[in-house]
């Protein structure tokens, strides 16, 4: 019996691979960053071949670090940055264009046109999504419309589209398997979350030929196996989930009403809402959490575009710190922000505002403002944005949220976690294993191949590291009001 699960966690800024054992413990981890391409203001691209080569590289490295052989791996689980769009030539295996990343705003004017035509309500009813350049549909259309010969090749059945999960699986299987799972499909804006099928009316609207689409599968089943050319073994690929859904699963938010927030480049809060796709009245999106053992679970999601990336901006844009980890020490030099608010609307504002034109704004600067105040305001902006999403979730669900499970790099920052609990007036819980995204994908794969037999085998593996109780910060109401005014200013400051 093989003893490990290998999880691919293909994120926005790095590819990671983690080997987990049966106790859900990390045995080895490898990570590689890859280049971010910004060909024009508001455009964000990745080279799909870089994504592939870094992902294979870290997988090999993790296996070596673990001191095991590929034959010791029972299954591979894949989790990925969502919405990011790749189209490739099925004959040559070459991408038609760089991957268009979820953050890319090139189709925002077209999205406004769709909204002006009064189509948003129908789209939301079918897909659960708010019309926005964030999702894949308009990115697919852009590639088909702008790459010479793309539409002709598509008509000849030569083109494949995929989110990153599809692209990796197609490569791992040497072009034999073209699939995605329901969670990734639910982020494309052409997938009907009620019928669980690609939606012909939306395919017509966005002029996307059905022939390019992957087959949509559940989140936990054997989709195919690696050919042996890449990892030197035939390993079943048995789990797929978008990274935020994988994190919800890894956080064991398996009951309706349970909520997690992941602090990465952006912040993504998801609430399990059970087996019915309730539509949001407060500008959240409805998405598929997973399909497991034939049963679909749905989630409400609030996506914040700039979370941890605001700290990177302090480092790379302003040069205030030399490494992201230094931000807490810099911020701790002052007791508060001195009335400064920083709204990091660098790429517009996501949930619950969905304002494509808002721009980053700093308010309340005085002659006494220094780098520490800015660092503190940056950290607090992550917590305030999270608060806005949580309030929208409470309004949608009709009752207060009792606890928020957190994960992602910034959760190591105790100051942020305490302030988060204070502004939410809710308990914030950090688990012992913070690699819950990769763990979620590992669980989905392991359940499919009998590495774990049931939820009972894994639910006890989630354990608390620390709980942050609300109530430590002073003048919290007043500070929330200050934040709201700053957001108004960011919305007025259109780019
Ligand atoms: O929707 C975008 C999200 O999936 C990206 O996550 O962790 O790669 O920034 P991350």
PDB file of C-alpha atoms in Angstrom, residues 192-450:
ATOM      1  CA  UNK A 192     -24.867  26.637 -14.687  1.00  0.00           C
ATOM      2  CA  UNK A 193     -24.561  25.864 -10.977  1.00  0.00           C
ATOM      3  CA  UNK A 194     -28.074  24.386 -10.821  1.00  0.00           C
ATOM      4  CA  UNK A 195     -27.905  21.932 -13.736  1.00  0.00           C
ATOM      5  CA  UNK A 196     -24.126  21.421 -13.295  1.00  0.00           C
ATOM      6  CA  UNK A 197     -23.599  21.808 -17.037  1.00  0.00           C
ATOM      7  CA  UNK A 198     -22.037  24.334 -19.404  1.00  0.00           C
ATOM      8  CA  UNK A 199     -24.829  26.776 -20.255  1.00  0.00           C
ATOM      9  CA  UNK A 200     -25.594  27.070 -23.969  1.00  0.00           C
ATOM     10  CA  UNK A 201     -27.242  30.503 -23.663  1.00  0.00           C
ATOM     11  CA  UNK A 202     -24.116  31.903 -21.982  1.00  0.00           C
ATOM     12  CA  UNK A 203     -21.808  30.174 -24.457  1.00  0.00           C
ATOM     13  CA  UNK A 204     -23.762  31.937 -27.216  1.00  0.00           C
ATOM     14  CA  UNK A 205     -23.627  35.274 -25.397  1.00  0.00           C
ATOM     15  CA  UNK A 206     -19.848  35.135 -24.990  1.00  0.00           C
ATOM     16  CA  UNK A 207     -19.342  33.451 -28.374  1.00  0.00           C
ATOM     17  CA  UNK A 208     -17.478  30.483 -26.901  1.00  0.00           C
ATOM     18  CA  UNK A 209     -17.585  27.213 -28.871  1.00  0.00           C
ATOM     19  CA  UNK A 210     -18.555  24.203 -26.768  1.00  0.00           C
ATOM     20  CA  UNK A 211     -15.847  22.107 -28.452  1.00  0.00           C
ATOM     21  CA  UNK A 212     -13.050  23.853 -26.501  1.00  0.00           C
ATOM     22  CA  UNK A 213     -14.488  23.081 -23.050  1.00  0.00           C
ATOM     23  CA  UNK A 214     -13.269  20.403 -20.637  1.00  0.00           C
ATOM     24  CA  UNK A 215     -15.532  17.682 -19.306  1.00  0.00           C
ATOM     25  CA  UNK A 216     -16.786  18.624 -15.849  1.00  0.00           C
ATOM     26  CA  UNK A 217     -16.202  16.055 -13.101  1.00  0.00           C
ATOM     27  CA  UNK A 218     -16.697  15.841  -9.343  1.00  0.00           C
ATOM     28  CA  UNK A 219     -13.971  17.062  -6.972  1.00  0.00           C
ATOM     29  CA  UNK A 220     -12.982  13.577  -5.804  1.00  0.00           C
ATOM     30  CA  UNK A 221     -12.602  10.737  -8.317  1.00  0.00           C
ATOM     31  CA  UNK A 222      -9.878   9.241 -10.485  1.00  0.00           C
ATOM     32  CA  UNK A 223      -9.653  11.425 -13.609  1.00  0.00           C
ATOM     33  CA  UNK A 224      -6.692   9.624 -15.157  1.00  0.00           C
ATOM     34  CA  UNK A 225      -3.094   8.813 -14.303  1.00  0.00           C
ATOM     35  CA  UNK A 226       0.241  10.416 -15.001  1.00  0.00           C
ATOM     36  CA  UNK A 227       1.906   8.879 -18.034  1.00  0.00           C
ATOM     37  CA  UNK A 228       5.159   8.067 -16.302  1.00  0.00           C
ATOM     38  CA  UNK A 229       7.117  10.474 -18.501  1.00  0.00           C
ATOM     39  CA  UNK A 230       6.937  13.241 -15.967  1.00  0.00           C
ATOM     40  CA  UNK A 231       7.080  11.815 -12.458  1.00  0.00           C
ATOM     41  CA  UNK A 232       8.482   8.415 -13.414  1.00  0.00           C
ATOM     42  CA  UNK A 233       5.401   6.568 -12.242  1.00  0.00           C
ATOM     43  CA  UNK A 234       1.779   6.088 -13.187  1.00  0.00           C
ATOM     44  CA  UNK A 235       0.031   7.914 -10.367  1.00  0.00           C
ATOM     45  CA  UNK A 236      -3.757   8.419 -10.219  1.00  0.00           C
ATOM     46  CA  UNK A 237      -4.888  12.045 -10.306  1.00  0.00           C
ATOM     47  CA  UNK A 238      -7.849  11.860  -7.960  1.00  0.00           C
ATOM     48  CA  UNK A 239      -8.804  15.261  -6.520  1.00  0.00           C
ATOM     49  CA  UNK A 240      -9.412  18.723  -7.967  1.00  0.00           C
ATOM     50  CA  UNK A 241     -10.697  21.888  -6.321  1.00  0.00           C
ATOM     51  CA  UNK A 242     -10.161  25.598  -6.795  1.00  0.00           C
ATOM     52  CA  UNK A 243      -7.826  26.825  -4.069  1.00  0.00           C
ATOM     53  CA  UNK A 244     -10.453  28.624  -1.988  1.00  0.00           C
ATOM     54  CA  UNK A 245     -12.837  25.682  -2.056  1.00  0.00           C
ATOM     55  CA  UNK A 246      -9.970  23.335  -1.184  1.00  0.00           C
ATOM     56  CA  UNK A 247      -9.181  25.567   1.802  1.00  0.00           C
ATOM     57  CA  UNK A 248     -12.827  25.433   2.934  1.00  0.00           C
ATOM     58  CA  UNK A 249     -12.590  21.643   2.840  1.00  0.00           C
ATOM     59  CA  UNK A 250      -9.162  21.557   4.507  1.00  0.00           C
ATOM     60  CA  UNK A 251     -10.542  23.808   7.283  1.00  0.00           C
ATOM     61  CA  UNK A 252     -13.251  21.161   7.778  1.00  0.00           C
ATOM     62  CA  UNK A 253     -15.993  23.724   7.173  1.00  0.00           C
ATOM     63  CA  UNK A 254     -18.242  20.862   6.141  1.00  0.00           C
ATOM     64  CA  UNK A 255     -21.437  22.011   7.884  1.00  0.00           C
ATOM     65  CA  UNK A 256     -23.750  24.746   6.674  1.00  0.00           C
ATOM     66  CA  UNK A 257     -22.885  28.113   8.320  1.00  0.00           C
ATOM     67  CA  UNK A 258     -19.159  27.409   8.821  1.00  0.00           C
ATOM     68  CA  UNK A 259     -16.861  30.129   7.476  1.00  0.00           C
ATOM     69  CA  UNK A 260     -13.184  30.419   6.588  1.00  0.00           C
ATOM     70  CA  UNK A 261     -11.042  33.305   5.372  1.00  0.00           C
ATOM     71  CA  UNK A 262      -7.769  32.756   3.510  1.00  0.00           C
ATOM     72  CA  UNK A 263      -5.224  35.579   3.637  1.00  0.00           C
ATOM     73  CA  UNK A 264      -3.111  35.343   0.484  1.00  0.00           C
ATOM     74  CA  UNK A 265      -2.463  37.795  -2.349  1.00  0.00           C
ATOM     75  CA  UNK A 266      -6.133  38.576  -1.950  1.00  0.00           C
ATOM     76  CA  UNK A 267      -8.504  37.437   0.795  1.00  0.00           C
ATOM     77  CA  UNK A 268     -11.244  34.954   0.090  1.00  0.00           C
ATOM     78  CA  UNK A 269     -13.987  34.286   2.608  1.00  0.00           C
ATOM     79  CA  UNK A 270     -16.266  31.319   1.989  1.00  0.00           C
ATOM     80  CA  UNK A 271     -19.273  30.143   3.945  1.00  0.00           C
ATOM     81  CA  UNK A 272     -20.642  26.640   3.485  1.00  0.00           C
ATOM     82  CA  UNK A 273     -24.376  27.041   2.678  1.00  0.00           C
ATOM     83  CA  UNK A 274     -25.282  23.382   2.271  1.00  0.00           C
ATOM     84  CA  UNK A 275     -26.851  21.683  -0.741  1.00  0.00           C
ATOM     85  CA  UNK A 276     -28.930  24.615  -2.103  1.00  0.00           C
ATOM     86  CA  UNK A 277     -27.390  27.413  -4.181  1.00  0.00           C
ATOM     87  CA  UNK A 278     -28.831  30.442  -2.342  1.00  0.00           C
ATOM     88  CA  UNK A 279     -28.214  33.662  -4.287  1.00  0.00           C
ATOM     89  CA  UNK A 280     -26.723  36.600  -2.432  1.00  0.00           C
ATOM     90  CA  UNK A 281     -28.666  39.829  -1.920  1.00  0.00           C
ATOM     91  CA  UNK A 282     -25.518  41.547  -0.664  1.00  0.00           C
ATOM     92  CA  UNK A 283     -23.076  41.322  -3.560  1.00  0.00           C
ATOM     93  CA  UNK A 284     -21.434  38.046  -2.683  1.00  0.00           C
ATOM     94  CA  UNK A 285     -21.124  35.271  -5.232  1.00  0.00           C
ATOM     95  CA  UNK A 286     -22.603  31.806  -4.961  1.00  0.00           C
ATOM     96  CA  UNK A 287     -20.135  29.123  -5.880  1.00  0.00           C
ATOM     97  CA  UNK A 288     -19.770  25.360  -5.731  1.00  0.00           C
ATOM     98  CA  UNK A 289     -17.839  24.251  -2.644  1.00  0.00           C
ATOM     99  CA  UNK A 290     -17.237  20.686  -3.858  1.00  0.00           C
ATOM    100  CA  UNK A 291     -18.921  17.617  -5.246  1.00  0.00           C
ATOM    101  CA  UNK A 292     -18.064  14.565  -3.211  1.00  0.00           C
ATOM    102  CA  UNK A 293     -19.725  11.127  -3.212  1.00  0.00           C
ATOM    103  CA  UNK A 294     -22.315  12.409  -5.687  1.00  0.00           C
ATOM    104  CA  UNK A 295     -23.390  15.294  -3.419  1.00  0.00           C
ATOM    105  CA  UNK A 296     -22.868  18.982  -4.220  1.00  0.00           C
ATOM    106  CA  UNK A 297     -22.249  21.552  -1.495  1.00  0.00           C
ATOM    107  CA  UNK A 298     -22.473  25.270  -2.230  1.00  0.00           C
ATOM    108  CA  UNK A 299     -20.765  28.280  -0.690  1.00  0.00           C
ATOM    109  CA  UNK A 300     -21.189  32.030  -0.515  1.00  0.00           C
ATOM    110  CA  UNK A 301     -17.951  33.814  -1.280  1.00  0.00           C
ATOM    111  CA  UNK A 302     -16.594  37.289  -0.806  1.00  0.00           C
ATOM    112  CA  UNK A 303     -13.445  37.889  -2.849  1.00  0.00           C
ATOM    113  CA  UNK A 304     -11.107  40.714  -1.836  1.00  0.00           C
ATOM    114  CA  UNK A 305      -8.594  41.438  -4.587  1.00  0.00           C
ATOM    115  CA  UNK A 306      -5.804  42.961  -2.480  1.00  0.00           C
ATOM    116  CA  UNK A 307      -5.031  41.362   0.898  1.00  0.00           C
ATOM    117  CA  UNK A 308      -1.429  40.372   1.603  1.00  0.00           C
ATOM    118  CA  UNK A 309      -0.481  42.129  -1.636  1.00  0.00           C
ATOM    119  CA  UNK A 310      -0.782  45.450   0.225  1.00  0.00           C
ATOM    120  CA  UNK A 311       2.219  44.395   2.332  1.00  0.00           C
ATOM    121  CA  UNK A 312       4.140  43.507  -0.849  1.00  0.00           C
ATOM    122  CA  UNK A 313       3.353  47.022  -2.061  1.00  0.00           C
ATOM    123  CA  UNK A 314       4.846  48.511   1.141  1.00  0.00           C
ATOM    124  CA  UNK A 315       7.940  46.410   0.372  1.00  0.00           C
ATOM    125  CA  UNK A 316       8.281  46.733  -3.419  1.00  0.00           C
ATOM    126  CA  UNK A 317       6.379  49.931  -4.201  1.00  0.00           C
ATOM    127  CA  UNK A 318       7.369  52.106  -1.230  1.00  0.00           C
ATOM    128  CA  UNK A 319      10.494  50.325   0.025  1.00  0.00           C
ATOM    129  CA  UNK A 320       9.328  50.721   3.655  1.00  0.00           C
ATOM    130  CA  UNK A 321      10.333  47.171   4.590  1.00  0.00           C
ATOM    131  CA  UNK A 322      12.807  44.724   3.084  1.00  0.00           C
ATOM    132  CA  UNK A 323      10.762  41.597   3.735  1.00  0.00           C
ATOM    133  CA  UNK A 324       7.016  41.116   4.252  1.00  0.00           C
ATOM    134  CA  UNK A 325       7.627  39.567   7.673  1.00  0.00           C
ATOM    135  CA  UNK A 326       9.014  42.930   8.874  1.00  0.00           C
ATOM    136  CA  UNK A 327       5.659  44.668   8.607  1.00  0.00           C
ATOM    137  CA  UNK A 328       4.413  43.625  12.043  1.00  0.00           C
ATOM    138  CA  UNK A 329       7.489  45.021  13.810  1.00  0.00           C
ATOM    139  CA  UNK A 330       7.225  48.303  11.886  1.00  0.00           C
ATOM    140  CA  UNK A 331       3.518  48.639  12.645  1.00  0.00           C
ATOM    141  CA  UNK A 332       4.015  47.809  16.340  1.00  0.00           C
ATOM    142  CA  UNK A 333       6.184  50.918  16.793  1.00  0.00           C
ATOM    143  CA  UNK A 334       2.996  52.976  17.003  1.00  0.00           C
ATOM    144  CA  UNK A 335      -0.086  52.359  19.116  1.00  0.00           C
ATOM    145  CA  UNK A 336      -2.516  53.200  16.313  1.00  0.00           C
ATOM    146  CA  UNK A 337      -2.611  54.577  12.776  1.00  0.00           C
ATOM    147  CA  UNK A 338      -2.999  58.166  13.995  1.00  0.00           C
ATOM    148  CA  UNK A 339      -6.213  58.448  11.967  1.00  0.00           C
ATOM    149  CA  UNK A 340      -4.657  57.186   8.714  1.00  0.00           C
ATOM    150  CA  UNK A 341      -6.640  54.786   6.501  1.00  0.00           C
ATOM    151  CA  UNK A 342      -5.258  52.979   3.465  1.00  0.00           C
ATOM    152  CA  UNK A 343      -7.759  51.490   1.018  1.00  0.00           C
ATOM    153  CA  UNK A 344      -5.795  49.198  -1.314  1.00  0.00           C
ATOM    154  CA  UNK A 345      -8.175  49.414  -4.278  1.00  0.00           C
ATOM    155  CA  UNK A 346      -5.229  48.916  -6.627  1.00  0.00           C
ATOM    156  CA  UNK A 347      -7.316  46.801  -9.029  1.00  0.00           C
ATOM    157  CA  UNK A 348     -10.718  48.257  -8.202  1.00  0.00           C
ATOM    158  CA  UNK A 349     -12.708  46.833  -5.300  1.00  0.00           C
ATOM    159  CA  UNK A 350     -14.106  43.291  -5.180  1.00  0.00           C
ATOM    160  CA  UNK A 351     -16.790  42.129  -2.743  1.00  0.00           C
ATOM    161  CA  UNK A 352     -19.020  43.613  -1.563  1.00  0.00           C
ATOM    162  CA  UNK A 353     -18.462  46.789  -3.638  1.00  0.00           C
ATOM    163  CA  UNK A 354     -17.600  45.386  -7.093  1.00  0.00           C
ATOM    164  CA  UNK A 355     -16.334  48.764  -8.222  1.00  0.00           C
ATOM    165  CA  UNK A 356     -14.003  48.197 -11.174  1.00  0.00           C
ATOM    166  CA  UNK A 357     -12.917  51.852 -11.277  1.00  0.00           C
ATOM    167  CA  UNK A 358     -12.098  52.577  -7.614  1.00  0.00           C
ATOM    168  CA  UNK A 359      -8.423  53.255  -6.946  1.00  0.00           C
ATOM    169  CA  UNK A 360      -6.093  52.990  -3.963  1.00  0.00           C
ATOM    170  CA  UNK A 361      -6.449  55.840  -1.482  1.00  0.00           C
ATOM    171  CA  UNK A 362      -4.775  56.999   1.725  1.00  0.00           C
ATOM    172  CA  UNK A 363      -6.707  59.379   3.986  1.00  0.00           C
ATOM    173  CA  UNK A 364      -5.940  61.231   7.201  1.00  0.00           C
ATOM    174  CA  UNK A 365      -2.228  61.945   6.640  1.00  0.00           C
ATOM    175  CA  UNK A 366      -0.790  64.671   8.891  1.00  0.00           C
ATOM    176  CA  UNK A 367       2.691  66.127   9.321  1.00  0.00           C
ATOM    177  CA  UNK A 368       3.193  63.516  12.066  1.00  0.00           C
ATOM    178  CA  UNK A 369       2.380  60.496   9.874  1.00  0.00           C
ATOM    179  CA  UNK A 370       5.307  58.119   9.472  1.00  0.00           C
ATOM    180  CA  UNK A 371       6.112  54.731   7.943  1.00  0.00           C
ATOM    181  CA  UNK A 372       4.786  52.873  10.991  1.00  0.00           C
ATOM    182  CA  UNK A 373       1.383  54.514  10.715  1.00  0.00           C
ATOM    183  CA  UNK A 374       1.222  53.493   7.065  1.00  0.00           C
ATOM    184  CA  UNK A 375       2.284  49.922   7.884  1.00  0.00           C
ATOM    185  CA  UNK A 376      -0.391  49.729  10.560  1.00  0.00           C
ATOM    186  CA  UNK A 377      -3.024  51.185   8.235  1.00  0.00           C
ATOM    187  CA  UNK A 378      -2.049  48.608   5.591  1.00  0.00           C
ATOM    188  CA  UNK A 379      -2.474  45.725   8.041  1.00  0.00           C
ATOM    189  CA  UNK A 380      -5.760  47.147   9.293  1.00  0.00           C
ATOM    190  CA  UNK A 381      -7.035  47.479   5.695  1.00  0.00           C
ATOM    191  CA  UNK A 382      -6.938  43.692   5.386  1.00  0.00           C
ATOM    192  CA  UNK A 383      -9.076  43.348   8.508  1.00  0.00           C
ATOM    193  CA  UNK A 384     -11.536  46.106   7.511  1.00  0.00           C
ATOM    194  CA  UNK A 385     -12.093  44.616   4.049  1.00  0.00           C
ATOM    195  CA  UNK A 386     -12.689  41.216   5.644  1.00  0.00           C
ATOM    196  CA  UNK A 387     -15.207  42.862   7.988  1.00  0.00           C
ATOM    197  CA  UNK A 388     -17.201  44.234   5.040  1.00  0.00           C
ATOM    198  CA  UNK A 389     -17.455  40.762   3.514  1.00  0.00           C
ATOM    199  CA  UNK A 390     -18.394  39.143   6.817  1.00  0.00           C
ATOM    200  CA  UNK A 391     -21.173  41.703   7.363  1.00  0.00           C
ATOM    201  CA  UNK A 392     -22.532  40.911   3.882  1.00  0.00           C
ATOM    202  CA  UNK A 393     -22.460  37.211   4.752  1.00  0.00           C
ATOM    203  CA  UNK A 394     -24.296  37.799   8.011  1.00  0.00           C
ATOM    204  CA  UNK A 395     -26.919  39.836   6.140  1.00  0.00           C
ATOM    205  CA  UNK A 396     -27.363  37.039   3.572  1.00  0.00           C
ATOM    206  CA  UNK A 397     -27.528  34.258   6.129  1.00  0.00           C
ATOM    207  CA  UNK A 398     -29.731  36.218   8.553  1.00  0.00           C
ATOM    208  CA  UNK A 399     -27.725  35.388  11.663  1.00  0.00           C
ATOM    209  CA  UNK A 400     -24.404  36.393  13.258  1.00  0.00           C
ATOM    210  CA  UNK A 401     -21.327  34.338  12.453  1.00  0.00           C
ATOM    211  CA  UNK A 402     -19.925  32.803  15.636  1.00  0.00           C
ATOM    212  CA  UNK A 403     -16.379  32.045  14.532  1.00  0.00           C
ATOM    213  CA  UNK A 404     -14.050  32.591  11.598  1.00  0.00           C
ATOM    214  CA  UNK A 405     -11.441  29.961  10.724  1.00  0.00           C
ATOM    215  CA  UNK A 406      -8.376  31.550   9.150  1.00  0.00           C
ATOM    216  CA  UNK A 407      -5.428  30.400   7.073  1.00  0.00           C
ATOM    217  CA  UNK A 408      -2.790  31.754   4.688  1.00  0.00           C
ATOM    218  CA  UNK A 409       0.539  33.521   5.174  1.00  0.00           C
ATOM    219  CA  UNK A 410      -0.739  36.637   6.974  1.00  0.00           C
ATOM    220  CA  UNK A 411      -2.345  34.592   9.755  1.00  0.00           C
ATOM    221  CA  UNK A 412       1.116  34.319  11.318  1.00  0.00           C
ATOM    222  CA  UNK A 413       0.693  38.029  12.119  1.00  0.00           C
ATOM    223  CA  UNK A 414      -0.832  37.998  15.617  1.00  0.00           C
ATOM    224  CA  UNK A 415      -1.479  41.737  15.539  1.00  0.00           C
ATOM    225  CA  UNK A 416      -3.606  41.354  12.411  1.00  0.00           C
ATOM    226  CA  UNK A 417      -5.470  38.361  13.832  1.00  0.00           C
ATOM    227  CA  UNK A 418      -6.285  40.198  17.077  1.00  0.00           C
ATOM    228  CA  UNK A 419      -7.430  43.305  15.223  1.00  0.00           C
ATOM    229  CA  UNK A 420      -9.463  41.053  12.917  1.00  0.00           C
ATOM    230  CA  UNK A 421     -11.333  39.595  15.898  1.00  0.00           C
ATOM    231  CA  UNK A 422     -11.891  43.117  17.269  1.00  0.00           C
ATOM    232  CA  UNK A 423     -13.371  44.635  14.103  1.00  0.00           C
ATOM    233  CA  UNK A 424     -15.507  41.570  13.422  1.00  0.00           C
ATOM    234  CA  UNK A 425     -16.586  41.221  17.043  1.00  0.00           C
ATOM    235  CA  UNK A 426     -16.195  37.508  16.332  1.00  0.00           C
ATOM    236  CA  UNK A 427     -13.800  34.811  17.484  1.00  0.00           C
ATOM    237  CA  UNK A 428     -10.957  34.183  15.009  1.00  0.00           C
ATOM    238  CA  UNK A 429      -9.490  30.668  15.023  1.00  0.00           C
ATOM    239  CA  UNK A 430      -6.115  29.724  13.583  1.00  0.00           C
ATOM    240  CA  UNK A 431      -5.606  25.961  13.082  1.00  0.00           C
ATOM    241  CA  UNK A 432      -2.350  24.108  13.697  1.00  0.00           C
ATOM    242  CA  UNK A 433      -1.951  23.240  10.039  1.00  0.00           C
ATOM    243  CA  UNK A 434      -2.195  26.440   8.031  1.00  0.00           C
ATOM    244  CA  UNK A 435      -1.515  24.658   4.703  1.00  0.00           C
ATOM    245  CA  UNK A 436      -5.195  23.853   4.516  1.00  0.00           C
ATOM    246  CA  UNK A 437      -5.490  24.550   0.785  1.00  0.00           C
ATOM    247  CA  UNK A 438      -3.061  21.808  -0.181  1.00  0.00           C
ATOM    248  CA  UNK A 439      -4.464  19.607   2.579  1.00  0.00           C
ATOM    249  CA  UNK A 440      -8.005  20.016   1.223  1.00  0.00           C
ATOM    250  CA  UNK A 441      -6.879  18.823  -2.210  1.00  0.00           C
ATOM    251  CA  UNK A 442      -4.980  15.939  -0.609  1.00  0.00           C
ATOM    252  CA  UNK A 443      -8.114  14.894   1.306  1.00  0.00           C
ATOM    253  CA  UNK A 444     -10.230  14.971  -1.877  1.00  0.00           C
ATOM    254  CA  UNK A 445      -7.679  12.803  -3.709  1.00  0.00           C
ATOM    255  CA  UNK A 446      -7.111  10.461  -0.765  1.00  0.00           C
ATOM    256  CA  UNK A 447     -10.839   9.877  -0.278  1.00  0.00           C
ATOM    257  CA  UNK A 448     -11.180   8.874  -3.948  1.00  0.00           C
ATOM    258  CA  UNK A 449      -8.545   6.144  -3.749  1.00  0.00           C
ATOM    259  CA  UNK A 450      -9.313   4.763  -0.290  1.00  0.00           C
TER     260      UNK A 450
END
